[in-house]
PDB file of C-alpha atoms and ligand atoms in Angstrom:
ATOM      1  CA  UNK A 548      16.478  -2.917 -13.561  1.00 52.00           C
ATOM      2  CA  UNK A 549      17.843   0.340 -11.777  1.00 62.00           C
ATOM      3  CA  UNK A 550      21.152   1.201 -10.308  1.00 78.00           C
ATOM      4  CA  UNK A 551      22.555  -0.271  -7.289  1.00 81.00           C
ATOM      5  CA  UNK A 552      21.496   3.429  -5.469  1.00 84.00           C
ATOM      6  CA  UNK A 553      18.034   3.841  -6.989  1.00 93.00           C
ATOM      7  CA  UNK A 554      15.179   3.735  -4.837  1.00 96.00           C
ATOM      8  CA  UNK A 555      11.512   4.267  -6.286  1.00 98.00           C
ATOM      9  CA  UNK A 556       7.772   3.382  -6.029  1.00 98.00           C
ATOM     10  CA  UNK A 557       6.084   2.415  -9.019  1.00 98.00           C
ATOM     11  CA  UNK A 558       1.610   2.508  -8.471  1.00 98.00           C
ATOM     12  CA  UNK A 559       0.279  -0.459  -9.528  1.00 98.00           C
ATOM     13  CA  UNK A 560      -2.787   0.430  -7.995  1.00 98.00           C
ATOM     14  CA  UNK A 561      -4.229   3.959  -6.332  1.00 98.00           C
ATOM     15  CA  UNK A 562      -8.169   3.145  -5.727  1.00 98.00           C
ATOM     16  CA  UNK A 563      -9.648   2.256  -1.933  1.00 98.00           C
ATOM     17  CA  UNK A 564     -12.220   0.255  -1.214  1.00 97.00           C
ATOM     18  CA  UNK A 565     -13.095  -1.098  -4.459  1.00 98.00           C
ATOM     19  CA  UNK A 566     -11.644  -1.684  -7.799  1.00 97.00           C
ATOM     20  CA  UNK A 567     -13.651   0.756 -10.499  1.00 97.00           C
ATOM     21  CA  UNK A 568     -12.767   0.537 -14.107  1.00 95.00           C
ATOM     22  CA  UNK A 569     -14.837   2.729 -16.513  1.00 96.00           C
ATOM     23  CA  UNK A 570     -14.006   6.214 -18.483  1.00 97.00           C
ATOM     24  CA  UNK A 571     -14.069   8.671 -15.262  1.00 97.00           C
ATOM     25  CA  UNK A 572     -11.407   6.854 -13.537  1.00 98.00           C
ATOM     26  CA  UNK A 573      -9.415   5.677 -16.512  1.00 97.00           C
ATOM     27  CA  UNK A 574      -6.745   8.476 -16.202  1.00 98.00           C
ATOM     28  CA  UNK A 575      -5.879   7.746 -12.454  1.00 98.00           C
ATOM     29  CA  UNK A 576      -6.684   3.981 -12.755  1.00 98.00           C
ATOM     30  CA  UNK A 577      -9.565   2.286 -11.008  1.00 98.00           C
ATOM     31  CA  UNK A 578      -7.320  -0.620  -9.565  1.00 98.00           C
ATOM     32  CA  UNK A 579      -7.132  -1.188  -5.910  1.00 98.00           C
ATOM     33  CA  UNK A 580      -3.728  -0.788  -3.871  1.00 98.00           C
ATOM     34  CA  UNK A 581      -0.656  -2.590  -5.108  1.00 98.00           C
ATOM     35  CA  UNK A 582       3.190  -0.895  -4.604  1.00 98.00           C
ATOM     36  CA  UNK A 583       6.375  -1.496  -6.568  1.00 98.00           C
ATOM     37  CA  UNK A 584       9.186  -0.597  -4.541  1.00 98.00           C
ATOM     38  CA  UNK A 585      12.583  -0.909  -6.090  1.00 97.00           C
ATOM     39  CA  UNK A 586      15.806  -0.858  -3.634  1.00 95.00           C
ATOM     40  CA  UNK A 587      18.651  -0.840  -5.949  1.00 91.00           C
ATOM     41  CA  UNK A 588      17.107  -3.024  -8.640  1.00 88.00           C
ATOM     42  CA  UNK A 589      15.118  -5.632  -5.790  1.00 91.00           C
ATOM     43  CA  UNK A 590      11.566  -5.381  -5.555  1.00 95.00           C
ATOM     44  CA  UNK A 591       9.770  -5.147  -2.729  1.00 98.00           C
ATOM     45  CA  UNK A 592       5.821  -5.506  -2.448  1.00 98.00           C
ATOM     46  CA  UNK A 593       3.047  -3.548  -0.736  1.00 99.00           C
ATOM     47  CA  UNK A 594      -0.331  -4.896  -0.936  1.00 99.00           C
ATOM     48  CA  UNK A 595      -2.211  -7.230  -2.969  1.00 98.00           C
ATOM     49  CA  UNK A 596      -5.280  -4.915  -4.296  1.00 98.00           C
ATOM     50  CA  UNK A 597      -6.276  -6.113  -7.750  1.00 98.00           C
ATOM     51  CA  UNK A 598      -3.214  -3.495  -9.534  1.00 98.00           C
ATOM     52  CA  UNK A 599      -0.958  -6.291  -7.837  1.00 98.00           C
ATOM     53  CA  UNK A 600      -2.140  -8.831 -11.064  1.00 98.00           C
ATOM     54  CA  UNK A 601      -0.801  -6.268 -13.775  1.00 98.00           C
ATOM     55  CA  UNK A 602       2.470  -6.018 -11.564  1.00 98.00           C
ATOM     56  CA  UNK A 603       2.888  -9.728 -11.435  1.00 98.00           C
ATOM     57  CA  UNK A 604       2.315 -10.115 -15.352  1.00 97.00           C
ATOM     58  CA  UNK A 605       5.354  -8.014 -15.350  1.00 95.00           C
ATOM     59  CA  UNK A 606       7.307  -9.933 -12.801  1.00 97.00           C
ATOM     60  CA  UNK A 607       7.057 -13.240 -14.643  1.00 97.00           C
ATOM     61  CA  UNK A 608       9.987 -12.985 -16.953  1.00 96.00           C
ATOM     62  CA  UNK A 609      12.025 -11.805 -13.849  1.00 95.00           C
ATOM     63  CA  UNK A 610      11.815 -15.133 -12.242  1.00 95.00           C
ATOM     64  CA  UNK A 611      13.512 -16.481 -10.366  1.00 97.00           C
ATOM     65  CA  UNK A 612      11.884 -13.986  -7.339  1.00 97.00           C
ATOM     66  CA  UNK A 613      13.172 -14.061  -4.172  1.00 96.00           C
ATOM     67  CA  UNK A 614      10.613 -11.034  -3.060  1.00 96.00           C
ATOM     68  CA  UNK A 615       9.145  -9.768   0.118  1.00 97.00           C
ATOM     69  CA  UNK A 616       5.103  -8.593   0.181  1.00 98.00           C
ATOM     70  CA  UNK A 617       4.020  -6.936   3.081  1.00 98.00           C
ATOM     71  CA  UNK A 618       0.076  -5.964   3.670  1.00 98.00           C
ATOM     72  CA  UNK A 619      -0.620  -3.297   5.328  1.00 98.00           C
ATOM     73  CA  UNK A 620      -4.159  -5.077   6.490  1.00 98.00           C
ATOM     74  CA  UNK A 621      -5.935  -7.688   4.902  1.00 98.00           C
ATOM     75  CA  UNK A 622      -9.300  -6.013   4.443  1.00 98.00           C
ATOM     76  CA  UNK A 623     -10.786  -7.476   1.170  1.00 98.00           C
ATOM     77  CA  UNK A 624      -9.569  -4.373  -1.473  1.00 98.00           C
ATOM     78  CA  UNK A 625      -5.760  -4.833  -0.414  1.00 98.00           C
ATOM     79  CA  UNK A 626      -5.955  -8.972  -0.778  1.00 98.00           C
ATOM     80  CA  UNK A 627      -8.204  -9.362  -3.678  1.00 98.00           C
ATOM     81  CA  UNK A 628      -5.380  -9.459  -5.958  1.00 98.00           C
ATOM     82  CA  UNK A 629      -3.046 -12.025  -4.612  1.00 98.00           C
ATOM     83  CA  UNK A 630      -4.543 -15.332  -6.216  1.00 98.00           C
ATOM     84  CA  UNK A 631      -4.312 -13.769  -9.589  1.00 98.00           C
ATOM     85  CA  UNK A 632      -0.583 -13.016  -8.926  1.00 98.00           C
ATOM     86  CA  UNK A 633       0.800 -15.426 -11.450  1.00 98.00           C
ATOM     87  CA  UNK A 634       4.757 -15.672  -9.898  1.00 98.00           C
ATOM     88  CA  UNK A 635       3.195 -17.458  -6.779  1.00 98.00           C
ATOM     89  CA  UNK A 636       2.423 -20.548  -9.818  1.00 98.00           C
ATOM     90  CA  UNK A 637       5.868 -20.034 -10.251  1.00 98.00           C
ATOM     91  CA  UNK A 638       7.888 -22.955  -8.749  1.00 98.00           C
ATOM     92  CA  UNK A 639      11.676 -21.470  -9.105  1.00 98.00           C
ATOM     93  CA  UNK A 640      10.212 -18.002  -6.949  1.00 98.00           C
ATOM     94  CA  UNK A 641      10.223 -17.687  -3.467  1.00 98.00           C
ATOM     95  CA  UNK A 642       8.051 -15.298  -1.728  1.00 98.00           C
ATOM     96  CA  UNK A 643       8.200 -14.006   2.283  1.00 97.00           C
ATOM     97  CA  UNK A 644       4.443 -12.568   2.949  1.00 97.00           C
ATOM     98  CA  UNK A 645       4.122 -10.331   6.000  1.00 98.00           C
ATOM     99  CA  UNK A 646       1.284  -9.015   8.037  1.00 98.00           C
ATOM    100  CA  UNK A 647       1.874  -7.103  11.435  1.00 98.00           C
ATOM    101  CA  UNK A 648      -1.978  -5.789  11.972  1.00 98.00           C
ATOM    102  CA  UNK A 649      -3.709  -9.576  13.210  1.00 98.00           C
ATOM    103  CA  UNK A 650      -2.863  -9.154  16.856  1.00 95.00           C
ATOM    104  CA  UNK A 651      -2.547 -12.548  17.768  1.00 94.00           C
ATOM    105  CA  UNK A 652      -6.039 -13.241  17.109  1.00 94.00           C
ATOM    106  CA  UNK A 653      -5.507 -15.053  13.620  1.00 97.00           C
ATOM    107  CA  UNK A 654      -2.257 -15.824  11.512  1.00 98.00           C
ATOM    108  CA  UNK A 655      -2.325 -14.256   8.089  1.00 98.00           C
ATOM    109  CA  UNK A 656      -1.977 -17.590   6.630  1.00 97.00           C
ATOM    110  CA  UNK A 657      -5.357 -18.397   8.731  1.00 98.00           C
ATOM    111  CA  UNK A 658      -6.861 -15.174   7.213  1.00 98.00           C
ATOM    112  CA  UNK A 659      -5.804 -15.957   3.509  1.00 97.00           C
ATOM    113  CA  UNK A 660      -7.257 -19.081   3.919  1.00 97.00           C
ATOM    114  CA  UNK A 661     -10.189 -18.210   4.985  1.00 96.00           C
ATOM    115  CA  UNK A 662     -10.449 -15.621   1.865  1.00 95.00           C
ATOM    116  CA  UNK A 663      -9.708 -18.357  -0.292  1.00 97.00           C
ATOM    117  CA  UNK A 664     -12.051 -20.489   0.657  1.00 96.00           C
ATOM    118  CA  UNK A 665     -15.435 -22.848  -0.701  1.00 96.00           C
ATOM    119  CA  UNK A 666     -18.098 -21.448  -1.658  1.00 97.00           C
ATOM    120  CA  UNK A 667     -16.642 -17.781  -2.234  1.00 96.00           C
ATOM    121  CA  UNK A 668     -13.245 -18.962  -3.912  1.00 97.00           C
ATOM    122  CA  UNK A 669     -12.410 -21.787  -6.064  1.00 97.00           C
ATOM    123  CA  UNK A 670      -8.820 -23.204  -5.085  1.00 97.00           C
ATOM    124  CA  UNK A 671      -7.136 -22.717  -1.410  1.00 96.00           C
ATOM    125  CA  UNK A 672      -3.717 -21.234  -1.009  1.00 96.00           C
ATOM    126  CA  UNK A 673      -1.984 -24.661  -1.357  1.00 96.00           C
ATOM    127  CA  UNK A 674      -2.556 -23.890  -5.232  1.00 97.00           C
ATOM    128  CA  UNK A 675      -0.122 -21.758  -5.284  1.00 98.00           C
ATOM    129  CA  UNK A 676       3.992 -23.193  -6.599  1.00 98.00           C
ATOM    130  CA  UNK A 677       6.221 -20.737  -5.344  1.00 98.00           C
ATOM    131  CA  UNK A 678       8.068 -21.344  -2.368  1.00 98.00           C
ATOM    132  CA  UNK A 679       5.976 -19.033   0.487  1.00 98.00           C
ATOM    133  CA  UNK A 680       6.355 -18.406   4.028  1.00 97.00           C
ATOM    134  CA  UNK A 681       3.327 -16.209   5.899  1.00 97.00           C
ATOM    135  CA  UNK A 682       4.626 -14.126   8.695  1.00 97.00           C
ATOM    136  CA  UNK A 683       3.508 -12.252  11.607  1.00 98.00           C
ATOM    137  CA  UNK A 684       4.831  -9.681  13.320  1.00 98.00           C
ATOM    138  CA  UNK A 685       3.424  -6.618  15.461  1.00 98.00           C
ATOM    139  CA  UNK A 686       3.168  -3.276  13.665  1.00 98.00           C
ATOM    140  CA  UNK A 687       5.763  -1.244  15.866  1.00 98.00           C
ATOM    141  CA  UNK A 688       8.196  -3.597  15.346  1.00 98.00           C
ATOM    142  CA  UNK A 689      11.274  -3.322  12.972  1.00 98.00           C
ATOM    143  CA  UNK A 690      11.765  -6.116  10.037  1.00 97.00           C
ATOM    144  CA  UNK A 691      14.783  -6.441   7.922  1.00 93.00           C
ATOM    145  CA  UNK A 692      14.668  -8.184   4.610  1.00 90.00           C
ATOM    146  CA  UNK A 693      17.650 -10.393   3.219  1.00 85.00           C
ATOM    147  CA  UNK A 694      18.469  -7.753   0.862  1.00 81.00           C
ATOM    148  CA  UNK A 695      19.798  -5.357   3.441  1.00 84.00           C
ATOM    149  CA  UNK A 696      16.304  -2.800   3.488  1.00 94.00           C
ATOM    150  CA  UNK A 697      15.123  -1.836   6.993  1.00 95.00           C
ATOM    151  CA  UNK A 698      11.457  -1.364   7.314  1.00 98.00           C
ATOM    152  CA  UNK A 699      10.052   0.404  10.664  1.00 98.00           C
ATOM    153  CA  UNK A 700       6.547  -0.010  11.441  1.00 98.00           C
ATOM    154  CA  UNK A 701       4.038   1.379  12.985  1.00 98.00           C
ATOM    155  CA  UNK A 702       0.119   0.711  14.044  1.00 98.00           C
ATOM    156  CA  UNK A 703      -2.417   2.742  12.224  1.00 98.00           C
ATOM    157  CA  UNK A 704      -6.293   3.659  13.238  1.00 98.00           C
ATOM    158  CA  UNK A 705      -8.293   1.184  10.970  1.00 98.00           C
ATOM    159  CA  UNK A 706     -10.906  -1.310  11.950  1.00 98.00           C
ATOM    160  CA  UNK A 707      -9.381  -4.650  12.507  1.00 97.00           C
ATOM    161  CA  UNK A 708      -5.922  -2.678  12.139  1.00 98.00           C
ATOM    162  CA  UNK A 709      -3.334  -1.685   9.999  1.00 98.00           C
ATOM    163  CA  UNK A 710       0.522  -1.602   9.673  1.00 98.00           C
ATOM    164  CA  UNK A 711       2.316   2.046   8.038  1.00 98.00           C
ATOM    165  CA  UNK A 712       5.607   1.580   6.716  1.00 99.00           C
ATOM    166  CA  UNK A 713       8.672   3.377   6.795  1.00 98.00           C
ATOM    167  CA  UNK A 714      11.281   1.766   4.128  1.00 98.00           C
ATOM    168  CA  UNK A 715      15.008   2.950   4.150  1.00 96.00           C
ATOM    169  CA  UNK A 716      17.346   2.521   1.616  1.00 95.00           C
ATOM    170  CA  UNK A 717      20.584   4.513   0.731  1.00 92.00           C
ATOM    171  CA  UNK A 718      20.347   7.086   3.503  1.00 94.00           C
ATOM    172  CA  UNK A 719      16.521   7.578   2.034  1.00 96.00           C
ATOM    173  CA  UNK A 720      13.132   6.836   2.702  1.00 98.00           C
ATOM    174  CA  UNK A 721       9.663   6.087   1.749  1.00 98.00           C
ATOM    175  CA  UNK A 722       6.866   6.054   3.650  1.00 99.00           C
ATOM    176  CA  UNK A 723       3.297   4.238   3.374  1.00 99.00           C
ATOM    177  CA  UNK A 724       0.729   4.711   5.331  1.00 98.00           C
ATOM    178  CA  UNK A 725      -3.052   3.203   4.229  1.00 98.00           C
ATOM    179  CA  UNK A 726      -5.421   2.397   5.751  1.00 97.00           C
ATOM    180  CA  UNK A 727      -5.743   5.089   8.641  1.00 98.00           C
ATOM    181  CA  UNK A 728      -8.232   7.631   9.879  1.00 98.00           C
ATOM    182  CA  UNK A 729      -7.438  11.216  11.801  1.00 98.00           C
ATOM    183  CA  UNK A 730      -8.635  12.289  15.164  1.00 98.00           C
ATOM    184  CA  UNK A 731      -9.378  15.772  13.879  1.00 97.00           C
ATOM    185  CA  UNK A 732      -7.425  18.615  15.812  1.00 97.00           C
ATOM    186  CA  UNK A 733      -4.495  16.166  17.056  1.00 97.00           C
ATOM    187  CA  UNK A 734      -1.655  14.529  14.902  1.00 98.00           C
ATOM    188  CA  UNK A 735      -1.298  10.861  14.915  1.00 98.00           C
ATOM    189  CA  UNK A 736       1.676  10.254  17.197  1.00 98.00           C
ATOM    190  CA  UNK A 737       2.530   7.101  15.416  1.00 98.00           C
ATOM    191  CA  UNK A 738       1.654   8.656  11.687  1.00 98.00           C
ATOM    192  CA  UNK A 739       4.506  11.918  12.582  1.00 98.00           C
ATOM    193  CA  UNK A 740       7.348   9.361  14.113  1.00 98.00           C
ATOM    194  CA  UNK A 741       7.005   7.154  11.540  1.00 98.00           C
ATOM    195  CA  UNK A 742       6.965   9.743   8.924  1.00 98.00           C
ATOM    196  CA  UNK A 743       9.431  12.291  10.600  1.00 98.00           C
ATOM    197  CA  UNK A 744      11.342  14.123   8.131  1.00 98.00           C
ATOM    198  CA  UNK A 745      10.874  11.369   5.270  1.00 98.00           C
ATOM    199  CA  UNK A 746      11.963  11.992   1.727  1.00 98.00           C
ATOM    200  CA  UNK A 747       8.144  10.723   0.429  1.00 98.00           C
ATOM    201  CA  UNK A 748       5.083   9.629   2.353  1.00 99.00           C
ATOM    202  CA  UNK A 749       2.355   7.796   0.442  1.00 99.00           C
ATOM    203  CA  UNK A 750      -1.154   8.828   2.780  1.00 99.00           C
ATOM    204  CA  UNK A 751      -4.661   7.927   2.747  1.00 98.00           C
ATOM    205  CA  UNK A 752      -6.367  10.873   1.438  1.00 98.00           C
ATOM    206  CA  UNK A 753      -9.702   8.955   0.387  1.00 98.00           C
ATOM    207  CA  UNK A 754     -11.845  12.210   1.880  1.00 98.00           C
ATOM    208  CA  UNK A 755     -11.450  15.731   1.918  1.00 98.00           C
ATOM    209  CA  UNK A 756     -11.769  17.565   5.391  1.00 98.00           C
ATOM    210  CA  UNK A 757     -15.432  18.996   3.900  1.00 98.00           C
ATOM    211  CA  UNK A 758     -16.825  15.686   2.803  1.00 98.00           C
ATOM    212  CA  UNK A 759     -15.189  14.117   6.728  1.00 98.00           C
ATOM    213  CA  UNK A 760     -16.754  17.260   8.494  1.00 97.00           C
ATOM    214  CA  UNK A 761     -20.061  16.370   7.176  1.00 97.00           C
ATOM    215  CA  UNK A 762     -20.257  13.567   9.421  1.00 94.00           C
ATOM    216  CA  UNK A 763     -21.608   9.855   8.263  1.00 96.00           C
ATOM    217  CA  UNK A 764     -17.586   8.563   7.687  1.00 97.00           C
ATOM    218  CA  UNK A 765     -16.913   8.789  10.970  1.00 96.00           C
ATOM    219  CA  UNK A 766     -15.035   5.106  11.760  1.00 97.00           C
ATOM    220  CA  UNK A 767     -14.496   4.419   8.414  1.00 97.00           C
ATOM    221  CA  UNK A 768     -10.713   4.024   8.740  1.00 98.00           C
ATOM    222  CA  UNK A 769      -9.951   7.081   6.337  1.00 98.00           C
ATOM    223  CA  UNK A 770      -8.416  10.197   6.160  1.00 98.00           C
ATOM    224  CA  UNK A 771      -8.284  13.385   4.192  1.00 98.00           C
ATOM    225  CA  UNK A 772      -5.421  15.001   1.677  1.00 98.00           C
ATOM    226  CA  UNK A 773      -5.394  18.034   4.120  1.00 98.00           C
ATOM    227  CA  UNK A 774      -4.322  15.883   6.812  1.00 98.00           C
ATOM    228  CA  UNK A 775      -1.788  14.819   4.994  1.00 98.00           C
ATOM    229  CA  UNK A 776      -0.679  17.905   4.408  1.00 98.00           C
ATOM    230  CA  UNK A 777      -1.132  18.937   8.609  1.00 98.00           C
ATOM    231  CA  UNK A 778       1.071  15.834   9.175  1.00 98.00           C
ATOM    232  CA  UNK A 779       3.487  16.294   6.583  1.00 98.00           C
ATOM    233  CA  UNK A 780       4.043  19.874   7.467  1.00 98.00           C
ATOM    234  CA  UNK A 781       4.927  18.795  11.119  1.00 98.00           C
ATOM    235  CA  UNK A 782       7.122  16.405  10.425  1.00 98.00           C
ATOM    236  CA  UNK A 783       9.525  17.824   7.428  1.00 98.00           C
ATOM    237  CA  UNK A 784       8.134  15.321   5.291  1.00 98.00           C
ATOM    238  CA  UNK A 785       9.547  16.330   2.023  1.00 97.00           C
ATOM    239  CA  UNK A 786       7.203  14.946  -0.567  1.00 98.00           C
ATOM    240  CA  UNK A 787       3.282  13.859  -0.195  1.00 98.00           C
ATOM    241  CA  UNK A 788       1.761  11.217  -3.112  1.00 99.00           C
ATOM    242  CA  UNK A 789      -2.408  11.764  -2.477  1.00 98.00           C
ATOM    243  CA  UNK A 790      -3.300   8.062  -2.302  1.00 98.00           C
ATOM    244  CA  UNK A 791      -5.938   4.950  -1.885  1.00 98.00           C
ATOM    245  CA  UNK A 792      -8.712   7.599  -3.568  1.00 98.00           C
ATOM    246  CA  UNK A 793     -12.582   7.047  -3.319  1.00 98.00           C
ATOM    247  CA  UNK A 794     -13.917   5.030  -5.883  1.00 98.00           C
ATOM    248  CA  UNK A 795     -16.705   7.446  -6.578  1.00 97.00           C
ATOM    249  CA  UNK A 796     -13.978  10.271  -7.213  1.00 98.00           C
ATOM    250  CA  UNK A 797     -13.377  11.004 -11.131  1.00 98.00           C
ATOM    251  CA  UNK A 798     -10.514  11.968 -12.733  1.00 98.00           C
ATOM    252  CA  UNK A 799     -11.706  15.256 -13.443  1.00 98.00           C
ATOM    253  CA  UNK A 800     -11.852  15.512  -9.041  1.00 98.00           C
ATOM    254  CA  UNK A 801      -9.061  13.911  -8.731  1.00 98.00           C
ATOM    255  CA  UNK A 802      -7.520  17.152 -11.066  1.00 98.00           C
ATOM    256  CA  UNK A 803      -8.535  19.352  -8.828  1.00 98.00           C
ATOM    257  CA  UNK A 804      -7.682  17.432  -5.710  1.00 98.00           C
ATOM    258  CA  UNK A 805      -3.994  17.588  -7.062  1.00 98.00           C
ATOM    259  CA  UNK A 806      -3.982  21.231  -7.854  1.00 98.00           C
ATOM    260  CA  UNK A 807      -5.190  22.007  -4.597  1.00 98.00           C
ATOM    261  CA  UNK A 808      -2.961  20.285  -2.631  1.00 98.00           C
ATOM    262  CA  UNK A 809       0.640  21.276  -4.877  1.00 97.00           C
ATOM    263  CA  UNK A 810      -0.804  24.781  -3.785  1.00 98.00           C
ATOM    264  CA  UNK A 811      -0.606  23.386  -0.468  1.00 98.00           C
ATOM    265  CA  UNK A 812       2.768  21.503  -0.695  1.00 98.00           C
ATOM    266  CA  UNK A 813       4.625  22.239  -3.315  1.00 96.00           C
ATOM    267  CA  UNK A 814       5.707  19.060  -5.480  1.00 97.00           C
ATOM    268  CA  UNK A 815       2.577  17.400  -3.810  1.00 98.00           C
ATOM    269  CA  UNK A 816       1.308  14.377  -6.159  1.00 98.00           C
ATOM    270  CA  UNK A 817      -1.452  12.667  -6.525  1.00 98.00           C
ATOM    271  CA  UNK A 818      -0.840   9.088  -7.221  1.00 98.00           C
ATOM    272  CA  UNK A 819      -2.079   7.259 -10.525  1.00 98.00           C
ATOM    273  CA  UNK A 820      -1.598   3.891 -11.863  1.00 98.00           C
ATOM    274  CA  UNK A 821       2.092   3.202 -14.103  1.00 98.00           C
ATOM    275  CA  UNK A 822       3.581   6.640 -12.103  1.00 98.00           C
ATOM    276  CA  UNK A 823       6.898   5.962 -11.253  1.00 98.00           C
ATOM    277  CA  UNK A 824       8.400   8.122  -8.289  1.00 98.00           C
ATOM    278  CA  UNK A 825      11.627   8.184  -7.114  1.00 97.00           C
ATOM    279  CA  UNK A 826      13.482   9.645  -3.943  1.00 97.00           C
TER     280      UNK A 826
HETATM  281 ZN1  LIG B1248      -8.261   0.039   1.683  1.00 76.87          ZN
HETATM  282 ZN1  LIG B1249      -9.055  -1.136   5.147  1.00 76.87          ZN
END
């Protein structure tokens, strides 16, 4: 369970887009984004990609839960997962869902429902046992959880939006920040103060600069492991995790990906499913 000062990310899920099992991707895992953080022992959720299912098979002998999951959107490759997370069956858990992208113009309980709904799912949210509460806020915002973690926010550059994280915890810090694209030549604004001098930032690095150069991705909602680097640079980040990686990327890219960018930033990682990191 961790010491009272540990504070670590565990990958449940690395892949954007779309989940892709099969021998290429087997080493870095083809499920889509699900994060373990762990504050001391608690657990606190990013994401429901399809990794989140493995995490909650996990979670079940843990009950009773009294957990925080926060999306950083609710496009269909970070949601996927949540019906098949079995502690929401779970009647003795108790789960606070968060969402901070919607703008007013839905509530993420309206957008889950809508996911789970006849004829593309079989059962609606009220299947699930656990005791829930959906929540809005607006990315920018700052949320504290009952267990004492701060979490500042920010808006990212997605379609239909997205929320990066900042998590604190024992005078450390880990950031995540999915689903976002670059302007190329200028830093996010939000991205740097979000991730300003922060032990570990987590970044969408689905492209590299040559493949985003080429044009076609434009508007995509992605960004690229050297702009990760540009940003990380700029703000003292300390560590950079390559995440939320192309479906069509192999393992074998995914190598080189890695070696390039620990040339780069030393330490750099890039993330794969079961890795374990902590600040
Ligand atoms: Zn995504
Ligand atoms: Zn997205």
């Amino acid at each position: 369970m961790g010491r009272e000062t540990d504070f670590s990310v565990r990958f449940w899920g690395v892949r954007g887009s779309i989940s892709c099992s099969g021998p290429e991707t087997a080493r870095y895992g083809g499920n889509t984004s699900s994060l373990e953080m762990r504050c001391g022992g608690k657990p606190l959720l990013f994401d429901a990609g399809s990794g989140l299912r493995y995490l909650g098979n996990g979670l079940l002998s843990q009950a009773p839960l009294d957990t925080d999951l926060f999306f950083t959107h609710t496009h269909f490759d970070h949601v996927c997962g949540l019906p098949f997370f079995k502690p929401l069956f779970q009647p003795q858990n108790r789960f606070r869902i968060w969402a901070g992208h919607l703008g007013g113009r839905m509530t993420l309980k309206q957008v889950l429902c809508e996911f789970m709904m006849s004829p593309l799912f079989p059962v609606p949210p009220e299947v699930f046992r656990a005791d829930m509460s959906y929540n809005d806020f607006k990315a920018g915002e700052t949320l504290n959880t009952p267990g004492g973690v701060t979490l500042r926010t920010a808006a990212l550059n997605h379609p239909d939006g997205a929320t990066g994280y900042r998590v604190e915890y024992g005078g450390r810090s880990i950031c995540y920040i999915t689903d976002t694209e670059h302007v190329p030549g200028v830093l996010d604004r939000n991205v740097l103060g979000l991730i300003d001098r922060a032990d570990l930032v987590i970044y969408d690095c689905m492209y590299t600069d040559e493949e985003y150069a080429r044009g076609g991705i434009t508007g995509f909602g992605h960004s690229t492991w050297q702009e990760a680097v540009r940003l990380c640079r700029a703000a003292g980040a300390g560590k950079l995790a390559v995440f939320h990686h192309d479906p069509d990327r192999s393992d074998d890219a995914l190598d080189a990906i890695g070696a390039a960018v620990a040339k780069e930033m030393p330490g750099a990682v890039v993330a794969r499913e079961g890795m374990t990191l902590y600040v």
